[in-house]
Amino acid sequence: MKSSTSILASLLASCLAVSSALAQANLVTQYDLGGCGGYPLDTEGVVQVPYDQFGKQYNPVTISQTALGCYHTYKRTGSVEARKTYLDQIRWITSHHVPAGQDMVAYEYQFPWDGYGLKSGWRSGLAQGQAISALIRYHYDTADASVLPLIKKLKNFMFLPRDKGGVLAKSPEGGIWFEEYPSDPPSFVWNGNVSTVFGLYEFVRLFPNDKDASEQLDQAFASLKASLPAYDTGDWTVLDRRSRPYPKATTGYAIGHAVQLKTLAEITHDKFFQRAWLRWQSFFDDANFDAYGTMRESNGVLRLASRPATPMPLDQLAGNIEVISSTPTVPGYGVETLFDRKDDTYFAPSENGETHLHLRLRRPVSANLLSLGLYNPILYPRSLKLEIKECGSELKPISYTLSSSRLVLSYYFARQEICEIRVSSAQNAGQNRMVLSELSIGNQPLQSELPAIGSYVTSVYRMTEPAFTVRLITTQQPAMATAMYRCADTVDKINTHGWVFDMLDPVRGDSRPSPAGFCQFKFVSDPNSAVAGWRVRVDGVETASQR
């Protein structure tokens, strides 16, 4: 028979498990795989960000994001160090806010932010939202109710208008907008607003009886839907709307935008966000070798299949190579740029035609993988020749398995003890030369992964009817799917047009008026539906060109 102590311990463990599951159901999944670390810590264990112009500074957003990442690292791994770091950030969050009005508190930046014209002492809506998300996780983890009043005061300040010293703005579409950078004119940063809305969503889940907050959350979702087209260029996303031309998102922000839309789709179950996620994910994924989509045809059915991962191995070449020969390069863009790990430098041949690079390793490296980092996804080698000299042998060509992602091409081969390596490409996309940002070799298991979406781009069609209809046909109805189109007066102008912002439902079979004489279509679905396979059909058209 169990003792009363063991019975109580079992009950407590069971209650904690149920509590943890309920807590997780009330949180966005956006931060689940966050990491812990990356910035120096002060003597109290709090993150200090080193800025070139300001030195080490406490950044409220970075501190909250560190708390979020370390919390989830602790939950995934049980790491004692991660738990301590997350709790150290919580300690700072609970003690470094300032009064900001009746029942309101805020976090202030003690340094200016010139990019948005903000002077020292400025406040950020994102800081409020991220702190709320961090504190809510702390509350679920520890049952410490003392932070609940603070969470409410942080949320209250989120809704203080900008003209009263707050961070709430009205979007050009007339909706509510939480300013990450409360600039003049308003900047309307997309990702900062969305992450702040995630904090509001988790607040509503924690306080389900707060009707005002629930209504505010509905208003925030409606505002995102109304504003989203302004951040869509037809083939990419933009960062903010402070002034024209709106700045295009960097690679990191673009994939972050897609991840945020996926999270919005998960928490709202709204098909608008579901299709918008598929659209923006395809902007990111459909590049170089996947320019016409990730689906492959077999027996008339398009299917998505797993493929090798595209990692960039740990650097084993910096300081370990001698250049035997290389295609001449533009001054300042030579071989050394391949190993400096800087995003704004790259290897740039000065001559058209075949590009080659022949390196001798000072210290041999055992490897089965060569990865090329692309400076630009439209500039890449179409058919790479890879030659390797094993120690004590001769340089000889080797066969490989290629896998590609947006900015990395990975070439897997049988493991070799490499003393020399030569890469050459006679055919290159975008320019008649091989332009690269990074080159790395290493040992990686040949592990397969499933692409984030299934996508397929059709040939160009001549429009034969006043309207067209798009259909996605499958035995398994896709949980999420969308179709896009771009049109022009001539076939050769199609590639100069972006995909029209329109949330077509190909499962239902949506129709639209034909806007021009020629159109091309892209079909996108969630990966599970794409693995099952589907066919596409467009009515009211006839084929005008091959892909």
XYZ file of C-alpha atoms in Angstrom:
547
model
C 0.000 0.000 0.000
C 1.267 3.482 -0.855
C 2.031 5.869 1.976
C 0.030 9.076 2.321
C 3.185 11.003 1.392
C 3.608 9.134 -1.896
C -0.096 9.540 -2.689
C 0.163 13.301 -2.107
C 3.292 13.446 -4.237
C 1.509 11.614 -7.065
C -1.475 13.921 -6.845
C 0.796 16.961 -6.874
C 2.679 15.671 -9.905
C -0.617 14.998 -11.673
C -1.917 18.472 -10.881
C 1.298 20.073 -12.106
C 1.085 18.099 -15.355
C -2.519 19.202 -15.915
C -1.602 22.790 -15.009
C 1.327 22.724 -17.451
C -0.880 21.380 -20.241
C -3.518 24.040 -19.605
C -0.858 26.743 -19.544
C 0.592 25.574 -22.854
C -2.860 25.658 -24.433
C -3.119 29.335 -23.446
C 0.203 30.327 -25.038
C 1.178 30.999 -28.628
C 3.611 28.492 -30.094
C 5.686 31.326 -31.573
C 8.399 31.051 -28.927
C 8.389 27.298 -28.230
C 11.708 26.599 -29.958
C 13.450 29.753 -28.765
C 17.071 29.524 -27.674
C 18.755 30.736 -24.507
C 21.818 32.961 -24.614
C 23.665 35.012 -27.164
C 24.165 38.253 -25.235
C 26.512 39.119 -22.348
C 25.065 39.171 -18.830
C 25.707 41.667 -16.037
C 26.663 40.666 -12.494
C 22.971 39.975 -11.730
C 22.593 37.681 -14.737
C 20.610 40.220 -16.802
C 21.200 40.667 -20.527
C 23.104 43.755 -21.660
C 23.196 44.425 -25.376
C 26.530 45.820 -26.657
C 25.888 48.726 -29.046
C 28.727 50.310 -30.994
C 27.527 53.840 -30.274
C 26.103 53.407 -26.750
C 28.095 50.597 -25.158
C 26.260 47.981 -23.097
C 22.602 48.813 -22.537
C 19.523 47.214 -21.005
C 17.021 46.665 -23.828
C 13.577 45.756 -22.393
C 12.554 43.797 -25.505
C 15.778 41.791 -25.611
C 15.511 41.042 -21.886
C 11.927 39.794 -22.300
C 12.838 37.769 -25.383
C 15.704 36.185 -23.445
C 13.247 35.292 -20.683
C 10.951 33.703 -23.281
C 13.721 31.752 -25.002
C 15.294 30.528 -21.769
C 11.898 29.587 -20.312
C 11.141 27.356 -23.297
C 14.680 25.964 -23.323
C 14.220 25.037 -19.671
C 10.848 23.422 -20.409
C 12.295 21.426 -23.319
C 15.549 20.336 -21.692
C 15.211 20.796 -17.945
C 18.342 22.956 -18.023
C 19.079 24.477 -14.625
C 21.137 27.214 -16.293
C 18.292 28.150 -18.633
C 15.852 28.346 -15.720
C 18.192 30.618 -13.764
C 18.663 32.914 -16.755
C 14.929 33.172 -17.393
C 14.260 33.948 -13.712
C 17.027 36.573 -13.661
C 15.317 38.361 -16.567
C 11.944 38.136 -14.814
C 13.488 39.769 -11.759
C 14.577 42.720 -13.915
C 11.181 42.916 -15.663
C 9.341 43.100 -12.344
C 11.578 45.840 -10.922
C 12.472 48.192 -13.799
C 9.138 49.534 -15.042
C 8.131 53.153 -14.451
C 4.729 54.728 -13.655
C 2.991 55.816 -16.860
C -0.497 56.928 -15.765
C -3.347 55.641 -13.649
C -2.977 51.856 -13.324
C -0.266 51.899 -16.024
C 3.435 51.147 -16.096
C 5.926 51.057 -18.965
C 9.554 50.306 -19.803
C 11.859 53.053 -20.992
C 14.913 52.917 -23.235
C 17.810 54.856 -21.752
C 19.375 55.486 -25.142
C 18.072 57.080 -28.369
C 17.047 55.218 -31.510
C 18.079 57.433 -34.392
C 16.625 55.229 -37.127
C 13.144 56.273 -36.020
C 14.029 59.653 -34.538
C 13.456 58.594 -30.922
C 15.195 60.302 -28.010
C 16.375 58.629 -24.810
C 13.426 57.715 -22.589
C 11.225 56.423 -25.413
C 8.756 53.589 -24.848
C 7.766 50.659 -27.059
C 4.535 48.745 -27.501
C 6.612 45.655 -28.237
C 8.330 45.975 -24.852
C 4.901 45.876 -23.197
C 3.705 42.854 -25.167
C 6.886 40.820 -24.774
C 7.051 41.523 -21.031
C 3.421 40.379 -20.689
C 4.254 37.124 -22.506
C 7.304 36.528 -20.300
C 5.460 37.276 -17.050
C 2.499 35.074 -17.974
C 4.853 32.120 -18.501
C 6.490 32.861 -15.163
C 3.065 32.888 -13.492
C 2.099 29.546 -15.049
C 5.478 28.081 -14.091
C 5.579 29.209 -10.462
C 1.941 30.065 -9.574
C 3.292 33.404 -8.302
C 0.186 35.619 -8.325
C 2.108 38.739 -7.311
C 2.856 39.509 -10.982
C -0.813 39.603 -12.046
C -1.362 43.302 -11.160
C 1.822 44.179 -13.083
C 0.600 42.270 -16.145
C -2.652 44.270 -16.069
C -0.831 47.604 -15.760
C 1.428 46.721 -18.699
C -1.589 45.866 -20.814
C -3.349 49.113 -19.847
C -0.419 51.192 -21.116
C -0.558 49.399 -24.477
C -3.849 51.223 -25.112
C -2.658 54.712 -24.161
C -2.735 56.803 -27.395
C 0.482 58.216 -28.793
C -0.691 61.827 -28.371
C -0.920 61.171 -24.632
C 2.545 59.649 -24.383
C 1.520 56.094 -25.190
C 2.192 53.617 -27.989
C -1.278 53.126 -29.520
C -1.697 54.508 -33.042
C -4.417 54.376 -35.681
C -3.370 52.547 -38.841
C -3.956 54.092 -42.294
C -6.830 51.602 -42.586
C -8.381 52.958 -39.375
C -7.514 50.060 -37.027
C -5.598 49.955 -33.755
C -1.820 49.593 -34.001
C 0.783 49.061 -31.271
C 3.877 51.032 -32.226
C 7.168 49.245 -31.679
C 8.829 52.594 -32.417
C 6.430 55.492 -31.603
C 7.957 57.749 -34.254
C 6.601 60.861 -35.936
C 5.180 60.077 -38.433
C 4.100 56.637 -37.172
C 6.265 53.783 -38.443
C 3.731 50.923 -38.353
C 6.313 48.125 -38.009
C 4.501 44.895 -38.890
C 6.364 42.295 -36.849
C 6.509 44.444 -33.696
C 2.768 45.019 -33.770
C 2.011 41.323 -34.325
C 4.217 40.199 -31.426
C 2.493 42.755 -29.197
C -0.873 41.316 -30.251
C 0.421 37.889 -29.179
C 0.941 39.336 -25.703
C -2.631 40.639 -25.725
C -3.905 37.216 -26.866
C -2.134 35.493 -23.964
C -3.503 38.160 -21.607
C -7.064 37.353 -22.718
C -6.423 33.637 -22.226
C -5.183 34.350 -18.691
C -8.097 36.692 -17.909
C -11.012 35.198 -19.909
C -13.611 37.273 -18.033
C -12.076 40.578 -19.110
C -14.622 41.491 -21.806
C -12.891 44.770 -22.680
C -9.653 42.944 -23.405
C -11.468 40.365 -25.535
C -13.046 43.128 -27.608
C -9.673 44.856 -27.940
C -8.132 41.600 -29.164
C -10.846 41.240 -31.805
C -10.112 44.807 -32.919
C -6.385 44.020 -33.138
C -7.016 40.946 -35.321
C -9.333 42.949 -37.577
C -6.694 45.665 -37.905
C -4.049 43.128 -38.957
C -6.338 41.714 -41.633
C -7.151 45.155 -43.006
C -3.505 46.258 -43.067
C -1.842 43.093 -44.337
C -2.116 43.919 -48.088
C 0.029 47.012 -47.523
C 2.916 44.783 -46.404
C 2.683 42.507 -49.449
C 4.665 43.524 -52.568
C 3.388 40.626 -54.658
C 6.544 38.578 -54.191
C 7.980 39.715 -50.817
C 7.072 41.606 -47.641
C 7.881 45.062 -46.272
C 9.084 46.015 -42.813
C 7.240 49.248 -41.990
C 5.297 52.164 -43.470
C 6.998 55.240 -42.041
C 7.871 56.699 -45.443
C 7.909 55.667 -49.103
C 9.408 53.666 -50.615
C 8.546 51.196 -47.867
C 11.648 49.173 -46.900
C 11.609 45.545 -47.984
C 12.089 43.011 -45.214
C 15.476 41.390 -44.807
C 15.674 37.610 -45.150
C 15.385 37.161 -41.385
C 12.375 39.439 -41.051
C 10.656 37.888 -44.081
C 10.734 34.380 -42.635
C 9.684 35.863 -39.286
C 6.664 37.443 -40.984
C 5.627 34.059 -42.364
C 6.048 32.383 -38.964
C 3.917 35.086 -37.341
C 1.140 34.513 -39.877
C 1.262 30.797 -39.183
C 0.827 31.548 -35.476
C -2.071 33.909 -36.224
C -3.684 31.123 -38.251
C -3.262 28.711 -35.328
C -4.788 30.965 -32.677
C -7.627 32.461 -34.755
C -8.505 29.505 -37.037
C -9.210 32.234 -39.594
C -8.819 31.107 -43.216
C -7.615 34.591 -44.178
C -4.522 34.186 -41.999
C -4.128 30.567 -43.098
C -3.958 31.559 -46.760
C -1.824 34.610 -46.043
C 0.699 32.351 -44.295
C 0.842 30.021 -47.296
C 1.313 33.017 -49.580
C 4.151 34.600 -47.592
C 5.833 31.257 -46.937
C 5.872 30.621 -50.687
C 7.518 34.018 -51.249
C 10.339 32.832 -49.024
C 10.617 29.195 -50.081
C 10.077 29.292 -53.846
C 13.579 30.300 -54.912
C 16.441 28.953 -57.061
C 15.834 25.235 -57.709
C 12.311 25.539 -56.239
C 11.323 28.581 -58.300
C 8.397 26.602 -59.737
C 7.408 25.144 -56.381
C 8.295 22.299 -54.071
C 5.914 19.720 -55.540
C 7.092 17.033 -57.960
C 4.876 15.240 -60.488
C 4.534 11.460 -60.512
C 1.924 9.634 -62.622
C 0.027 12.862 -63.102
C -0.190 13.619 -59.362
C 1.797 16.367 -57.631
C 3.307 15.292 -54.326
C 5.568 16.754 -51.673
C 8.427 14.530 -50.518
C 11.059 14.805 -47.828
C 14.541 15.818 -48.896
C 17.960 16.245 -47.273
C 18.405 19.137 -44.863
C 20.474 22.166 -45.885
C 22.707 22.991 -42.912
C 25.708 25.311 -42.942
C 28.363 23.247 -41.082
C 30.630 24.778 -38.456
C 33.443 26.691 -40.088
C 36.544 24.532 -40.600
C 38.087 26.525 -43.449
C 38.733 30.012 -42.056
C 42.486 30.271 -41.460
C 42.905 26.759 -42.844
C 43.159 27.326 -46.602
C 45.595 28.344 -49.304
C 44.235 29.435 -52.667
C 45.737 27.298 -55.412
C 43.735 29.084 -58.128
C 40.553 31.087 -58.541
C 38.594 32.974 -61.141
C 39.620 36.675 -60.899
C 37.357 38.622 -58.539
C 36.170 42.193 -58.068
C 38.558 44.050 -55.693
C 37.370 43.580 -52.119
C 35.189 40.592 -53.035
C 37.720 37.797 -53.072
C 38.020 34.327 -51.563
C 38.469 35.637 -48.004
C 34.864 36.927 -47.988
C 33.620 33.326 -48.032
C 34.859 32.785 -44.479
C 34.268 36.117 -42.697
C 30.639 35.284 -41.707
C 29.434 38.746 -42.757
C 26.124 39.092 -44.566
C 27.193 42.104 -46.637
C 30.329 40.563 -48.182
C 30.534 37.960 -50.936
C 32.737 36.253 -53.506
C 32.207 38.096 -56.809
C 34.032 36.988 -59.990
C 35.029 39.829 -62.296
C 34.745 37.706 -65.432
C 31.787 36.082 -67.132
C 31.871 32.401 -67.939
C 32.940 29.396 -65.880
C 33.777 30.176 -62.271
C 36.173 27.997 -60.300
C 37.796 27.951 -56.888
C 40.609 25.558 -55.940
C 41.683 25.416 -52.279
C 44.366 23.522 -50.366
C 43.662 22.748 -46.696
C 46.543 23.311 -44.313
C 44.954 20.820 -41.938
C 42.956 17.967 -43.513
C 39.237 17.863 -42.730
C 37.058 14.758 -42.721
C 33.766 15.735 -44.379
C 30.753 14.455 -46.298
C 29.073 17.789 -46.975
C 29.827 20.977 -48.884
C 27.396 23.854 -48.326
C 27.342 27.044 -50.364
C 25.697 30.106 -48.843
C 24.072 32.295 -51.485
C 24.368 36.063 -51.354
C 21.186 36.353 -53.397
C 18.713 33.505 -54.044
C 18.480 34.311 -57.749
C 22.275 33.994 -58.213
C 23.333 30.357 -57.927
C 25.297 27.629 -59.734
C 23.016 25.471 -61.865
C 25.374 22.518 -62.222
C 28.328 22.383 -59.861
C 31.394 20.264 -60.519
C 32.926 19.114 -57.255
C 36.468 17.688 -57.144
C 38.227 16.451 -54.017
C 41.778 15.341 -53.328
C 42.087 12.919 -50.454
C 45.388 13.029 -48.615
C 47.922 10.939 -50.551
C 45.668 10.700 -53.611
C 44.831 12.694 -56.742
C 42.217 15.375 -57.332
C 39.155 13.708 -58.847
C 35.487 14.548 -59.501
C 32.951 13.041 -57.104
C 29.222 12.439 -57.270
C 26.882 14.075 -54.804
C 23.289 14.525 -53.698
C 22.079 18.127 -53.912
C 19.490 19.702 -51.652
C 18.551 23.390 -51.763
C 16.818 25.978 -49.623
C 16.464 29.690 -50.178
C 20.041 30.678 -49.306
C 21.915 27.379 -48.904
C 22.867 24.694 -51.437
C 24.061 21.478 -49.756
C 26.067 18.812 -51.601
C 26.308 15.437 -49.809
C 28.972 12.899 -50.811
C 30.791 9.879 -49.383
C 32.941 10.900 -46.427
C 36.471 11.850 -47.427
C 39.641 13.036 -45.711
C 40.010 16.250 -47.680
C 43.344 17.898 -48.465
C 42.205 19.854 -51.537
C 38.817 20.857 -52.874
C 37.868 22.430 -56.199
C 34.427 23.718 -57.119
C 33.535 24.988 -60.578
C 30.357 26.019 -62.331
C 29.967 26.604 -66.069
C 26.236 27.422 -65.829
C 24.986 29.984 -63.360
C 21.550 31.499 -62.838
C 20.973 35.235 -62.655
C 24.447 36.137 -63.932
C 27.022 34.264 -65.949
C 29.243 33.817 -62.900
C 29.088 32.035 -59.527
C 28.391 34.568 -56.758
C 28.622 33.156 -53.210
C 28.395 34.465 -49.656
C 29.772 31.448 -47.755
C 31.492 28.121 -48.321
C 31.719 25.462 -45.647
C 32.499 21.757 -45.342
C 31.778 19.342 -42.523
C 30.255 16.088 -41.364
C 26.477 15.936 -41.208
C 24.167 12.916 -41.207
C 22.031 12.710 -44.331
C 18.769 13.561 -42.579
C 15.598 14.275 -44.488
C 13.085 17.014 -43.733
C 9.736 18.014 -45.148
C 9.436 21.441 -46.836
C 7.253 23.918 -44.946
C 4.608 23.986 -47.701
C 3.613 22.296 -50.921
C 3.620 24.669 -53.889
C 3.330 24.461 -57.663
C 3.616 27.139 -60.360
C 1.828 26.488 -63.662
C 2.784 27.346 -67.208
C 1.610 30.677 -68.586
C -1.947 30.437 -69.916
C -3.787 32.387 -72.594
C -7.104 33.539 -71.172
C -9.910 32.241 -73.418
C -12.921 33.244 -71.295
C -13.969 36.438 -69.488
C -13.275 34.668 -66.169
C -11.115 31.835 -64.883
C -11.708 29.220 -62.179
C -8.980 27.561 -60.095
C -9.367 24.091 -58.609
C -7.209 21.878 -56.436
C -8.328 18.270 -56.742
C -7.376 15.666 -54.166
C -8.834 12.637 -52.440
C -7.891 14.263 -49.136
C -9.388 17.720 -48.716
C -6.554 20.125 -47.800
C -6.939 21.733 -44.401
C -5.288 24.849 -45.821
C -4.820 25.873 -49.457
C -4.686 28.985 -51.587
C -4.135 29.939 -55.217
C -2.445 33.028 -56.645
C -2.288 34.572 -60.077
C -0.265 37.163 -61.979
C -1.242 38.470 -65.392
C 0.133 40.544 -68.256
C -0.672 41.552 -71.810
C 2.150 39.400 -73.218
C 3.829 36.169 -72.123
C 7.265 37.723 -71.726
C 5.998 40.304 -69.209
C 4.560 37.788 -66.732
C 7.775 37.543 -64.685
C 7.820 41.319 -64.180
C 4.490 41.228 -62.336
C 3.892 40.329 -58.700
C 1.230 37.897 -57.539
C -2.083 39.722 -57.158
C -3.172 40.052 -53.518
C -6.259 37.839 -53.545
C -7.146 34.995 -51.195
C -8.485 32.437 -53.679
C -9.862 29.158 -52.354
C -8.971 26.434 -54.907
C -10.717 23.722 -52.900
C -14.027 25.506 -53.291
C -13.166 26.430 -56.887
C -13.052 30.245 -56.821
C -13.523 32.294 -60.008
C -12.277 35.746 -60.960
C -12.559 38.018 -64.032
C -9.570 37.620 -66.362
C -7.537 40.825 -65.828
C -5.277 40.479 -68.887
C -4.590 38.300 -71.891
C -2.105 35.967 -70.176
C -1.929 34.643 -66.613
C 0.145 32.263 -64.523
C -1.024 30.506 -61.360
C 0.533 29.245 -58.148
C -1.158 26.673 -55.902
C -0.046 26.285 -52.291
C -1.178 23.979 -49.480
C -0.124 22.865 -46.033
C 2.545 20.097 -46.070
C 0.311 17.265 -44.847
C -2.130 17.763 -47.705
C 0.753 18.099 -50.157
C 2.265 14.789 -49.050
C -1.050 13.088 -49.833
C -0.871 14.627 -53.307
C -3.111 16.732 -55.486
C -3.858 17.856 -59.035
C -4.483 21.399 -60.247
C -6.951 22.629 -62.835
C -7.588 26.067 -64.280
C -10.715 26.553 -66.397
C -11.187 29.283 -68.995
C -7.617 29.076 -70.308
C -5.336 27.330 -72.791
C -1.580 26.729 -72.484
C 0.495 29.534 -74.022
C 4.019 28.571 -72.934
C 6.026 25.940 -71.099
C 7.398 26.677 -67.662
